[in-house]
């Protein structure tokens, strides 16, 4: 789903009215050793990468892995993380920290039941350090370890994640997610009924959100099945706990906006559950919010696959997990119009925010953008489908970094006689911080064209 974020600017007025105060933000975090850190303890340098034919991490991406935006408590992403964390009791949910985004293919995919041919594993979508290691594509990479080690029945993780992606105002190859999980063990229970009653009692403790959330989904059905071996009562009890926990978080966040938003009465806030599919949960759902004309995905979640608990060494447990992207929600809440701003080191951005407070971002003047087209013939015998957009995106990022707001394919053409294929991409240059000069843009454009020629053997037009 593509979202038009141009509407975000209008939010600013709403945001002025909005002040969310989050209590108890300064939580303790446990440092965990993921497998990479364990290896580091054995003396291997953290940054040593054994390259092979899978390696596709670029220098630009590597630099982003050192930025650690979430360690600044006054960064809007940290403020949002802390607000969300504050809705989960600390004695029940351990806050875990995984500072190193470098994880094994096992942690990111295999442990989570991803099929060997799952599209998410492809080199066009994922940054590989080598055949065995990736930059985590989601915080779910830490589910197994988190379910394995914590003394509490729940955990929360927030971290940077990486995906090869297009370039526009809502997509960036590095972004942030938070993961949550909660488990129960039937040990010591005399019956399923008693076990279900325990889960239901925990559900009853969660405050009910006052906001209306549409739920037309079924507890489970053929298209979104209950797991073999899990009783319907347990599956439903887990689902209720999951949905109530997440409705509370979203409800309390959006309730504040709705209160302060004069347009909220004209267009009531709509939030809904829909069915989803993930390899590591079943049944699974997503929550979406209708925001200025589009359904915007807030998070994915579901009843944890037993295979995950088996991998974690606790096959008897049952539970749920959720994964939530922080950037989109932060864009809505703070009225931040472009995802690149989160990475800005400009004090005019960073100095606008205070820990614990959601305030409206005040845009600094918008500097004019200007575009250049990059057109080329693909190598003989190469179809447009064989040339992947993300390969061009990474070249653009290497050459021009955050000076590019958007890259889009504007023309695709097959020569009627020679059958050669031509592509044309439009690159929109625009800085968040200053005016760009034509001369420097021309140099960048030439550089992008030359790199394309060298790397992909294209013929420039
Ligand atoms: N990891 C999933 C994603 O990035 C989200 C998710 C997390 C879904 C946990 C279910 C449970 O899309």
CSV table of C-alpha atoms and ligand atoms in Angstrom, one decimal:
chain,number,residue,atom,x,y,z
A,1,UNK,CA,0.0,0.0,0.0
A,2,UNK,CA,1.4,3.4,-0.9
A,3,UNK,CA,0.5,6.3,1.2
A,4,UNK,CA,0.3,9.9,0.2
A,5,UNK,CA,2.0,11.8,2.9
A,6,UNK,CA,1.6,15.3,1.5
A,7,UNK,CA,-1.3,15.5,3.9
A,8,UNK,CA,1.0,15.4,6.8
A,9,UNK,CA,1.7,19.1,6.8
A,10,UNK,CA,-2.0,19.8,7.5
A,11,UNK,CA,-1.6,17.8,10.7
A,12,UNK,CA,0.7,20.4,12.1
A,13,UNK,CA,-2.2,22.5,13.3
A,14,UNK,CA,-3.8,19.5,14.9
A,15,UNK,CA,-0.5,18.8,16.6
A,16,UNK,CA,-0.4,22.2,18.2
A,17,UNK,CA,-3.4,21.1,20.2
A,18,UNK,CA,-1.9,17.8,21.1
A,19,UNK,CA,0.3,17.1,24.1
A,20,UNK,CA,0.8,13.6,25.1
A,21,UNK,CA,2.6,13.1,28.3
A,22,UNK,CA,4.1,9.7,28.9
A,23,UNK,CA,4.8,8.6,32.4
A,24,UNK,CA,7.5,6.3,33.6
A,25,UNK,CA,9.7,6.6,30.6
A,26,UNK,CA,13.0,5.9,32.0
A,27,UNK,CA,12.9,2.1,32.0
A,28,UNK,CA,15.7,-0.2,32.5
A,29,UNK,CA,16.9,-2.2,29.5
A,30,UNK,CA,18.6,-5.5,29.5
A,31,UNK,CA,21.5,-5.9,27.2
A,32,UNK,CA,21.3,-9.2,25.4
A,33,UNK,CA,23.9,-11.1,23.5
A,34,UNK,CA,22.6,-12.0,20.1
A,35,UNK,CA,24.7,-14.4,18.2
A,36,UNK,CA,26.8,-11.7,16.7
A,37,UNK,CA,27.8,-10.2,20.0
A,38,UNK,CA,28.6,-13.7,21.2
A,39,UNK,CA,31.0,-14.1,18.3
A,40,UNK,CA,32.5,-10.7,19.2
A,41,UNK,CA,33.2,-11.9,22.7
A,42,UNK,CA,35.3,-14.7,21.0
A,43,UNK,CA,37.5,-11.9,19.7
A,44,UNK,CA,36.2,-11.3,16.2
A,45,UNK,CA,36.0,-7.7,15.2
A,46,UNK,CA,32.5,-6.4,15.1
A,47,UNK,CA,33.0,-4.7,11.7
A,48,UNK,CA,34.9,-7.5,10.0
A,49,UNK,CA,32.8,-8.9,7.2
A,50,UNK,CA,33.7,-11.9,5.2
A,51,UNK,CA,32.4,-10.9,1.8
A,52,UNK,CA,31.0,-13.3,-0.7
A,53,UNK,CA,28.7,-13.3,-3.7
A,54,UNK,CA,25.8,-12.4,-1.4
A,55,UNK,CA,27.3,-9.2,-0.1
A,56,UNK,CA,25.2,-6.2,-1.1
A,57,UNK,CA,25.5,-3.8,1.9
A,58,UNK,CA,26.7,-0.4,0.6
A,59,UNK,CA,28.9,2.1,2.4
A,60,UNK,CA,25.9,4.4,2.8
A,61,UNK,CA,23.9,1.7,4.6
A,62,UNK,CA,26.9,0.7,6.7
A,63,UNK,CA,27.2,4.3,7.9
A,64,UNK,CA,23.5,4.3,8.9
A,65,UNK,CA,24.0,1.3,11.2
A,66,UNK,CA,26.2,3.5,13.4
A,67,UNK,CA,23.8,6.4,13.8
A,68,UNK,CA,21.8,4.8,16.7
A,69,UNK,CA,18.9,7.3,16.6
A,70,UNK,CA,17.0,5.5,19.4
A,71,UNK,CA,19.8,6.3,21.9
A,72,UNK,CA,18.8,10.0,21.8
A,73,UNK,CA,15.8,10.2,24.2
A,74,UNK,CA,14.8,13.5,22.6
A,75,UNK,CA,14.5,12.0,19.1
A,76,UNK,CA,10.8,11.7,18.0
A,77,UNK,CA,11.3,8.0,17.4
A,78,UNK,CA,12.5,7.5,20.9
A,79,UNK,CA,9.7,9.6,22.3
A,80,UNK,CA,7.1,7.4,20.5
A,81,UNK,CA,8.9,4.2,21.6
A,82,UNK,CA,8.8,5.4,25.2
A,83,UNK,CA,5.1,6.3,25.0
A,84,UNK,CA,4.3,2.8,23.6
A,85,UNK,CA,6.5,1.0,26.1
A,86,UNK,CA,4.8,2.9,28.9
A,87,UNK,CA,1.5,1.1,28.1
A,88,UNK,CA,3.1,-2.2,28.9
A,89,UNK,CA,3.7,-2.9,32.7
A,90,UNK,CA,7.4,-3.2,33.3
A,91,UNK,CA,7.1,-6.0,35.8
A,92,UNK,CA,5.4,-8.1,33.0
A,93,UNK,CA,7.4,-7.0,29.9
A,94,UNK,CA,11.2,-6.9,30.0
A,95,UNK,CA,12.7,-4.1,27.9
A,96,UNK,CA,15.5,-5.7,25.9
A,97,UNK,CA,18.1,-4.0,23.8
A,98,UNK,CA,19.8,-5.5,20.7
A,99,UNK,CA,22.1,-2.7,19.5
A,100,UNK,CA,23.7,-4.7,16.7
A,101,UNK,CA,21.6,-4.9,13.5
A,102,UNK,CA,23.9,-7.7,12.2
A,103,UNK,CA,22.1,-11.0,12.6
A,104,UNK,CA,22.3,-14.5,11.2
A,105,UNK,CA,20.0,-15.7,8.4
A,106,UNK,CA,18.8,-18.2,10.9
A,107,UNK,CA,17.6,-15.5,13.3
A,108,UNK,CA,16.1,-13.3,10.7
A,109,UNK,CA,14.3,-16.0,8.6
A,110,UNK,CA,14.8,-19.7,9.5
A,111,UNK,CA,13.9,-19.5,13.2
A,112,UNK,CA,10.7,-17.7,12.2
A,113,UNK,CA,9.5,-20.4,9.8
A,114,UNK,CA,10.2,-18.5,6.5
A,115,UNK,CA,10.1,-20.9,3.6
A,116,UNK,CA,13.4,-21.4,1.7
A,117,UNK,CA,12.0,-19.5,-1.3
A,118,UNK,CA,10.2,-16.7,0.6
A,119,UNK,CA,10.6,-13.4,-1.3
A,120,UNK,CA,11.8,-11.6,1.8
A,121,UNK,CA,15.0,-13.6,1.6
A,122,UNK,CA,15.9,-12.3,-1.9
A,123,UNK,CA,19.0,-10.2,-2.4
A,124,UNK,CA,16.9,-7.6,-4.1
A,125,UNK,CA,14.9,-7.0,-0.8
A,126,UNK,CA,17.5,-7.7,2.0
A,127,UNK,CA,20.9,-6.4,2.8
A,128,UNK,CA,23.3,-9.3,3.1
A,129,UNK,CA,26.7,-9.1,4.7
A,130,UNK,CA,27.4,-12.5,3.3
A,131,UNK,CA,25.6,-15.8,2.7
A,132,UNK,CA,25.1,-16.3,6.5
A,133,UNK,CA,24.4,-12.8,7.8
A,134,UNK,CA,22.0,-10.0,7.1
A,135,UNK,CA,21.2,-6.6,8.5
A,136,UNK,CA,18.0,-7.5,10.3
A,137,UNK,CA,14.9,-6.8,8.2
A,138,UNK,CA,12.6,-6.8,11.2
A,139,UNK,CA,12.8,-6.9,15.0
A,140,UNK,CA,11.2,-10.3,14.9
A,141,UNK,CA,14.8,-11.5,14.4
A,142,UNK,CA,15.0,-11.3,18.2
A,143,UNK,CA,11.8,-13.2,19.0
A,144,UNK,CA,13.3,-16.6,19.6
A,145,UNK,CA,16.1,-15.2,21.9
A,146,UNK,CA,13.6,-13.0,23.7
A,147,UNK,CA,11.1,-15.8,24.3
A,148,UNK,CA,14.0,-18.0,25.4
A,149,UNK,CA,15.8,-15.9,28.1
A,150,UNK,CA,13.5,-13.4,29.9
A,151,UNK,CA,12.2,-14.1,33.4
A,152,UNK,CA,9.1,-12.1,32.7
A,153,UNK,CA,6.3,-13.4,30.5
A,154,UNK,CA,6.6,-10.5,28.1
A,155,UNK,CA,9.3,-8.6,26.3
A,156,UNK,CA,9.6,-5.4,24.3
A,157,UNK,CA,12.4,-4.5,21.8
A,158,UNK,CA,12.9,-1.4,19.7
A,159,UNK,CA,15.7,-1.3,17.1
A,160,UNK,CA,16.9,-0.1,13.7
A,161,UNK,CA,16.0,-2.5,10.8
A,162,UNK,CA,17.0,-2.4,7.1
A,163,UNK,CA,15.3,-3.2,3.8
A,164,UNK,CA,16.3,-2.5,0.2
A,165,UNK,CA,13.5,-0.2,-0.9
A,166,UNK,CA,12.3,2.5,-3.2
A,167,UNK,CA,13.1,6.2,-2.6
A,168,UNK,CA,10.2,8.4,-1.7
A,169,UNK,CA,8.9,10.4,1.3
A,170,UNK,CA,7.7,7.4,3.3
A,171,UNK,CA,10.4,4.9,2.4
A,172,UNK,CA,14.0,4.8,3.6
A,173,UNK,CA,16.3,1.8,3.6
A,174,UNK,CA,16.8,2.0,7.4
A,175,UNK,CA,13.9,2.4,9.7
A,176,UNK,CA,12.8,1.4,13.2
A,177,UNK,CA,10.5,-1.2,14.6
A,178,UNK,CA,9.4,-2.3,18.0
A,179,UNK,CA,8.5,-5.9,18.8
A,180,UNK,CA,6.5,-7.2,21.6
A,181,UNK,CA,5.7,-10.7,22.8
A,182,UNK,CA,3.8,-12.3,25.7
A,183,UNK,CA,3.6,-16.0,26.7
A,184,UNK,CA,1.8,-18.3,29.1
A,185,UNK,CA,2.8,-21.8,30.3
A,186,UNK,CA,0.2,-24.5,31.1
A,187,UNK,CA,2.6,-26.0,33.6
A,188,UNK,CA,0.8,-26.7,36.9
A,189,UNK,CA,-2.6,-26.2,35.4
A,190,UNK,CA,-5.1,-29.1,35.9
A,191,UNK,CA,-7.2,-28.4,32.8
A,192,UNK,CA,-7.5,-26.3,29.7
A,193,UNK,CA,-10.4,-24.5,31.4
A,194,UNK,CA,-8.1,-23.4,34.2
A,195,UNK,CA,-5.4,-22.3,31.7
A,196,UNK,CA,-7.9,-20.3,29.7
A,197,UNK,CA,-9.2,-18.7,32.9
A,198,UNK,CA,-5.7,-17.6,33.7
A,199,UNK,CA,-5.2,-15.9,30.3
A,200,UNK,CA,-8.7,-14.3,30.6
A,201,UNK,CA,-7.9,-12.9,34.0
A,202,UNK,CA,-4.8,-11.3,32.6
A,203,UNK,CA,-6.8,-9.8,29.8
A,204,UNK,CA,-9.3,-8.4,32.3
A,205,UNK,CA,-6.5,-6.3,33.9
A,206,UNK,CA,-5.9,-4.3,30.7
A,207,UNK,CA,-7.6,-0.9,30.6
A,208,UNK,CA,-10.3,-0.8,27.9
A,209,UNK,CA,-9.7,2.0,25.3
A,210,UNK,CA,-12.6,4.4,24.8
A,211,UNK,CA,-12.0,4.5,21.0
A,212,UNK,CA,-14.1,2.6,18.5
A,213,UNK,CA,-12.2,0.0,16.7
A,214,UNK,CA,-13.9,-2.0,13.9
A,215,UNK,CA,-13.3,-5.7,14.1
A,216,UNK,CA,-15.0,-7.8,11.4
A,217,UNK,CA,-12.4,-10.6,11.6
A,218,UNK,CA,-13.2,-14.1,12.8
A,219,UNK,CA,-11.2,-15.6,15.7
A,220,UNK,CA,-9.9,-18.0,13.0
A,221,UNK,CA,-11.0,-19.6,9.8
A,222,UNK,CA,-9.5,-21.6,6.9
A,223,UNK,CA,-7.8,-18.6,5.4
A,224,UNK,CA,-6.4,-17.5,8.8
A,225,UNK,CA,-6.2,-20.8,10.7
A,226,UNK,CA,-5.8,-21.8,14.3
A,227,UNK,CA,-2.7,-24.0,14.8
A,228,UNK,CA,-3.0,-27.8,14.9
A,229,UNK,CA,-2.8,-28.9,18.4
A,230,UNK,CA,-4.0,-25.6,19.9
A,231,UNK,CA,-7.5,-25.7,21.3
A,232,UNK,CA,-10.0,-23.1,20.0
A,233,UNK,CA,-10.5,-21.8,23.6
A,234,UNK,CA,-6.8,-21.1,24.1
A,235,UNK,CA,-6.4,-19.5,20.6
A,236,UNK,CA,-9.4,-17.2,21.3
A,237,UNK,CA,-8.1,-16.3,24.8
A,238,UNK,CA,-4.7,-15.4,23.4
A,239,UNK,CA,-6.3,-13.4,20.6
A,240,UNK,CA,-8.4,-11.4,23.1
A,241,UNK,CA,-5.3,-10.6,25.2
A,242,UNK,CA,-3.4,-9.6,22.1
A,243,UNK,CA,-6.1,-7.4,20.7
A,244,UNK,CA,-7.0,-5.8,24.0
A,245,UNK,CA,-3.3,-4.9,24.7
A,246,UNK,CA,-2.8,-3.3,21.3
A,247,UNK,CA,-6.2,-1.6,21.1
A,248,UNK,CA,-5.2,0.1,24.4
A,249,UNK,CA,-1.9,1.4,23.0
A,250,UNK,CA,-3.4,2.7,19.8
A,251,UNK,CA,-6.6,3.9,21.5
A,252,UNK,CA,-4.7,6.0,24.0
A,253,UNK,CA,-2.4,7.5,21.4
A,254,UNK,CA,-5.2,8.4,18.9
A,255,UNK,CA,-7.7,9.4,21.6
A,256,UNK,CA,-5.4,12.3,22.3
A,257,UNK,CA,-5.3,13.3,18.7
A,258,UNK,CA,-9.0,13.0,18.2
A,259,UNK,CA,-9.6,15.2,21.3
A,260,UNK,CA,-7.5,18.0,19.9
A,261,UNK,CA,-8.4,17.7,16.3
A,262,UNK,CA,-11.3,20.0,15.2
A,263,UNK,CA,-11.7,18.0,12.0
A,264,UNK,CA,-12.1,14.7,13.9
A,265,UNK,CA,-15.8,15.4,14.3
A,266,UNK,CA,-16.3,15.8,10.6
A,267,UNK,CA,-14.4,12.6,9.8
A,268,UNK,CA,-14.5,10.3,12.7
A,269,UNK,CA,-11.3,8.4,13.4
A,270,UNK,CA,-11.5,4.9,11.9
A,271,UNK,CA,-9.4,2.0,13.1
A,272,UNK,CA,-9.9,-1.5,12.0
A,273,UNK,CA,-8.5,-5.1,12.3
A,274,UNK,CA,-7.9,-7.1,9.1
A,275,UNK,CA,-6.6,-10.6,8.5
A,276,UNK,CA,-2.9,-11.0,7.6
A,277,UNK,CA,-0.3,-13.7,7.0
A,278,UNK,CA,3.1,-14.0,8.6
A,279,UNK,CA,5.3,-17.2,8.6
A,280,UNK,CA,5.7,-17.0,12.4
A,281,UNK,CA,2.1,-16.3,13.6
A,282,UNK,CA,-1.2,-18.0,13.0
A,283,UNK,CA,-3.9,-16.6,13.0
A,284,UNK,CA,-2.5,-13.2,12.1
A,285,UNK,CA,-3.8,-9.7,11.8
A,286,UNK,CA,-2.9,-6.1,11.0
A,287,UNK,CA,-4.3,-3.0,12.5
A,288,UNK,CA,-5.0,-0.1,10.1
A,289,UNK,CA,-6.0,3.5,10.7
A,290,UNK,CA,-7.9,5.7,8.2
A,291,UNK,CA,-5.8,8.8,8.0
A,292,UNK,CA,-6.6,11.6,5.5
A,293,UNK,CA,-7.8,9.5,2.7
A,294,UNK,CA,-5.7,6.2,3.0
A,295,UNK,CA,-5.7,3.1,5.1
A,296,UNK,CA,-2.4,3.2,6.9
A,297,UNK,CA,-0.9,0.0,8.3
A,298,UNK,CA,0.1,0.4,11.9
A,299,UNK,CA,1.4,-3.1,12.8
A,300,UNK,CA,1.3,-6.8,12.2
A,301,UNK,CA,0.6,-9.4,14.9
A,302,UNK,CA,-0.7,-12.8,15.7
A,303,UNK,CA,-0.7,-15.9,17.8
A,304,UNK,CA,2.9,-17.2,17.9
A,305,UNK,CA,3.6,-20.3,15.9
A,306,UNK,CA,4.6,-23.2,18.2
A,307,UNK,CA,7.7,-23.6,16.1
A,308,UNK,CA,9.0,-20.3,17.5
A,309,UNK,CA,8.5,-21.6,21.1
A,310,UNK,CA,10.2,-24.8,20.1
A,311,UNK,CA,13.2,-22.9,18.8
A,312,UNK,CA,13.2,-20.9,22.0
A,313,UNK,CA,13.5,-24.2,24.0
A,314,UNK,CA,10.0,-23.8,25.6
A,315,UNK,CA,7.7,-26.0,23.4
A,316,UNK,CA,5.0,-26.0,26.1
A,317,UNK,CA,4.4,-22.3,26.0
A,318,UNK,CA,1.8,-20.4,24.0
A,319,UNK,CA,1.6,-16.7,23.3
A,320,UNK,CA,1.4,-13.8,20.9
A,321,UNK,CA,3.8,-11.3,19.1
A,322,UNK,CA,3.5,-7.9,17.5
A,323,UNK,CA,5.8,-5.8,15.3
A,324,UNK,CA,5.2,-2.1,14.8
A,325,UNK,CA,7.0,0.4,12.5
A,326,UNK,CA,7.8,3.6,14.4
A,327,UNK,CA,8.4,6.0,11.5
A,328,UNK,CA,4.9,6.1,10.0
A,329,UNK,CA,3.2,6.5,13.3
A,330,UNK,CA,5.7,9.2,14.3
A,331,UNK,CA,5.1,11.0,11.0
A,332,UNK,CA,1.4,11.2,11.8
A,333,UNK,CA,1.8,12.1,15.5
A,334,UNK,CA,4.4,14.8,15.1
A,335,UNK,CA,3.4,15.9,11.7
A,336,UNK,CA,6.7,15.1,10.1
A,337,UNK,CA,6.3,15.3,6.3
A,338,UNK,CA,9.4,13.4,5.1
A,339,UNK,CA,11.0,10.2,6.4
A,340,UNK,CA,14.5,11.6,5.7
A,341,UNK,CA,14.0,14.1,8.4
A,342,UNK,CA,14.4,11.5,11.1
A,343,UNK,CA,18.0,11.1,10.0
A,344,UNK,CA,18.6,14.9,9.9
A,345,UNK,CA,21.5,16.2,12.1
A,346,UNK,CA,20.2,19.7,11.6
A,347,UNK,CA,19.6,21.4,15.0
A,348,UNK,CA,16.5,23.0,13.5
A,349,UNK,CA,15.0,19.5,13.5
A,350,UNK,CA,16.6,17.9,16.6
A,351,UNK,CA,16.0,20.9,18.9
A,352,UNK,CA,12.3,20.8,18.4
A,353,UNK,CA,11.6,17.8,20.5
A,354,UNK,CA,11.5,17.0,24.3
A,355,UNK,CA,11.5,13.6,25.9
A,356,UNK,CA,7.9,12.6,26.9
A,357,UNK,CA,6.2,15.2,24.8
A,358,UNK,CA,4.5,14.9,21.4
A,359,UNK,CA,4.5,18.3,19.8
A,360,UNK,CA,3.9,19.5,16.3
A,361,UNK,CA,7.0,19.7,14.1
A,362,UNK,CA,7.4,23.1,12.6
A,363,UNK,CA,8.7,22.7,9.1
A,364,UNK,CA,11.7,24.9,8.2
A,365,UNK,CA,11.3,26.5,4.8
A,366,UNK,CA,10.9,24.1,2.0
A,367,UNK,CA,13.8,24.4,-0.4
A,368,UNK,CA,12.9,24.0,-4.1
A,369,UNK,CA,13.4,20.6,-5.7
A,370,UNK,CA,14.5,19.9,-9.2
A,371,UNK,CA,14.5,16.7,-11.3
A,372,UNK,CA,16.7,15.0,-13.8
A,373,UNK,CA,15.8,12.0,-16.0
A,374,UNK,CA,18.1,9.1,-16.3
A,375,UNK,CA,17.4,7.0,-19.5
A,376,UNK,CA,19.2,4.0,-20.8
A,377,UNK,CA,19.1,0.9,-22.9
A,378,UNK,CA,19.4,-2.4,-21.0
A,379,UNK,CA,22.1,-4.8,-22.1
A,380,UNK,CA,20.9,-7.0,-25.0
A,381,UNK,CA,18.8,-9.9,-23.8
A,382,UNK,CA,17.9,-8.2,-20.5
A,383,UNK,CA,14.2,-7.7,-19.8
A,384,UNK,CA,13.0,-4.7,-17.7
A,385,UNK,CA,11.9,-7.3,-15.1
A,386,UNK,CA,15.5,-8.5,-14.7
A,387,UNK,CA,16.7,-5.0,-13.9
A,388,UNK,CA,15.5,-4.4,-10.3
A,389,UNK,CA,14.5,-0.9,-9.2
A,390,UNK,CA,16.3,-1.4,-5.9
A,391,UNK,CA,19.6,-1.8,-7.7
A,392,UNK,CA,19.2,1.7,-9.1
A,393,UNK,CA,17.9,3.0,-5.7
A,394,UNK,CA,21.2,1.9,-4.0
A,395,UNK,CA,23.3,3.6,-6.7
A,396,UNK,CA,21.3,6.8,-6.2
A,397,UNK,CA,21.8,6.6,-2.5
A,398,UNK,CA,25.5,6.0,-2.8
A,399,UNK,CA,26.0,8.9,-5.1
A,400,UNK,CA,23.5,11.5,-3.8
A,401,UNK,CA,22.5,10.3,-0.3
A,402,UNK,CA,19.6,12.2,1.3
A,403,UNK,CA,19.6,14.9,-1.5
A,404,UNK,CA,17.1,12.7,-3.4
A,405,UNK,CA,13.5,12.9,-2.3
A,406,UNK,CA,12.0,10.5,-4.9
A,407,UNK,CA,12.9,8.2,-7.7
A,408,UNK,CA,10.2,6.8,-10.1
A,409,UNK,CA,10.1,4.9,-13.3
A,410,UNK,CA,8.4,7.1,-15.8
A,411,UNK,CA,9.0,5.2,-19.1
A,412,UNK,CA,9.5,1.7,-20.3
A,413,UNK,CA,9.9,1.0,-24.0
A,414,UNK,CA,10.8,-1.9,-26.3
A,415,UNK,CA,12.3,-0.9,-29.6
A,416,UNK,CA,10.1,-2.5,-32.3
A,417,UNK,CA,13.0,-3.6,-34.5
A,418,UNK,CA,15.9,-4.3,-32.3
A,419,UNK,CA,13.7,-5.5,-29.4
A,420,UNK,CA,16.1,-3.7,-27.0
A,421,UNK,CA,14.5,-2.4,-23.8
A,422,UNK,CA,14.8,1.1,-22.6
A,423,UNK,CA,14.0,2.5,-19.1
A,424,UNK,CA,13.7,6.0,-17.9
A,425,UNK,CA,13.7,7.0,-14.2
A,426,UNK,CA,13.0,10.5,-12.9
A,427,UNK,CA,15.2,11.5,-9.9
A,428,UNK,CA,13.8,14.4,-7.8
A,429,UNK,CA,16.6,16.2,-6.0
A,430,UNK,CA,15.6,18.2,-3.0
A,431,UNK,CA,17.4,18.9,0.2
A,432,UNK,CA,15.7,19.4,3.6
A,433,UNK,CA,18.3,21.8,4.7
A,434,UNK,CA,19.6,24.0,1.9
A,435,UNK,CA,19.2,25.1,-1.7
A,436,UNK,CA,20.8,22.9,-4.3
A,437,UNK,CA,22.7,24.3,-7.2
A,438,UNK,CA,22.3,23.1,-10.8
A,439,UNK,CA,26.0,22.5,-11.2
A,440,UNK,CA,26.1,20.1,-8.2
A,441,UNK,CA,23.0,18.3,-9.4
A,442,UNK,CA,24.5,17.8,-12.8
A,443,UNK,CA,27.6,16.3,-11.3
A,444,UNK,CA,25.4,13.9,-9.2
A,445,UNK,CA,23.3,13.0,-12.3
A,446,UNK,CA,26.5,12.3,-14.4
A,447,UNK,CA,27.8,10.2,-11.5
A,448,UNK,CA,24.6,8.1,-11.3
A,449,UNK,CA,24.6,7.6,-15.1
A,450,UNK,CA,28.3,6.5,-15.1
A,451,UNK,CA,27.9,4.1,-12.2
A,452,UNK,CA,24.9,2.5,-13.9
A,453,UNK,CA,27.0,2.0,-17.0
A,454,UNK,CA,29.9,0.4,-15.1
A,455,UNK,CA,27.8,-1.8,-12.8
A,456,UNK,CA,25.0,-2.9,-15.2
A,457,UNK,CA,26.6,-2.4,-18.6
A,458,UNK,CA,23.7,-0.2,-19.8
A,459,UNK,CA,23.9,2.1,-22.8
A,460,UNK,CA,23.1,5.6,-21.7
A,461,UNK,CA,20.6,7.7,-23.8
B,1,LIG,N1,7.9,-8.7,11.6
B,1,LIG,C1,6.7,-8.4,10.9
B,1,LIG,C2,7.0,-7.3,9.8
B,1,LIG,O1,8.0,-6.7,9.8
B,1,LIG,C3,5.6,-7.9,11.8
B,1,LIG,C4,5.1,-8.9,12.8
B,1,LIG,C5,5.8,-9.0,14.1
B,1,LIG,C6,4.1,-9.7,12.6
B,1,LIG,C7,5.3,-9.9,15.0
B,1,LIG,C8,3.6,-10.6,13.5
B,1,LIG,C9,4.2,-10.7,14.7
B,1,LIG,O2,6.2,-7.0,9.0
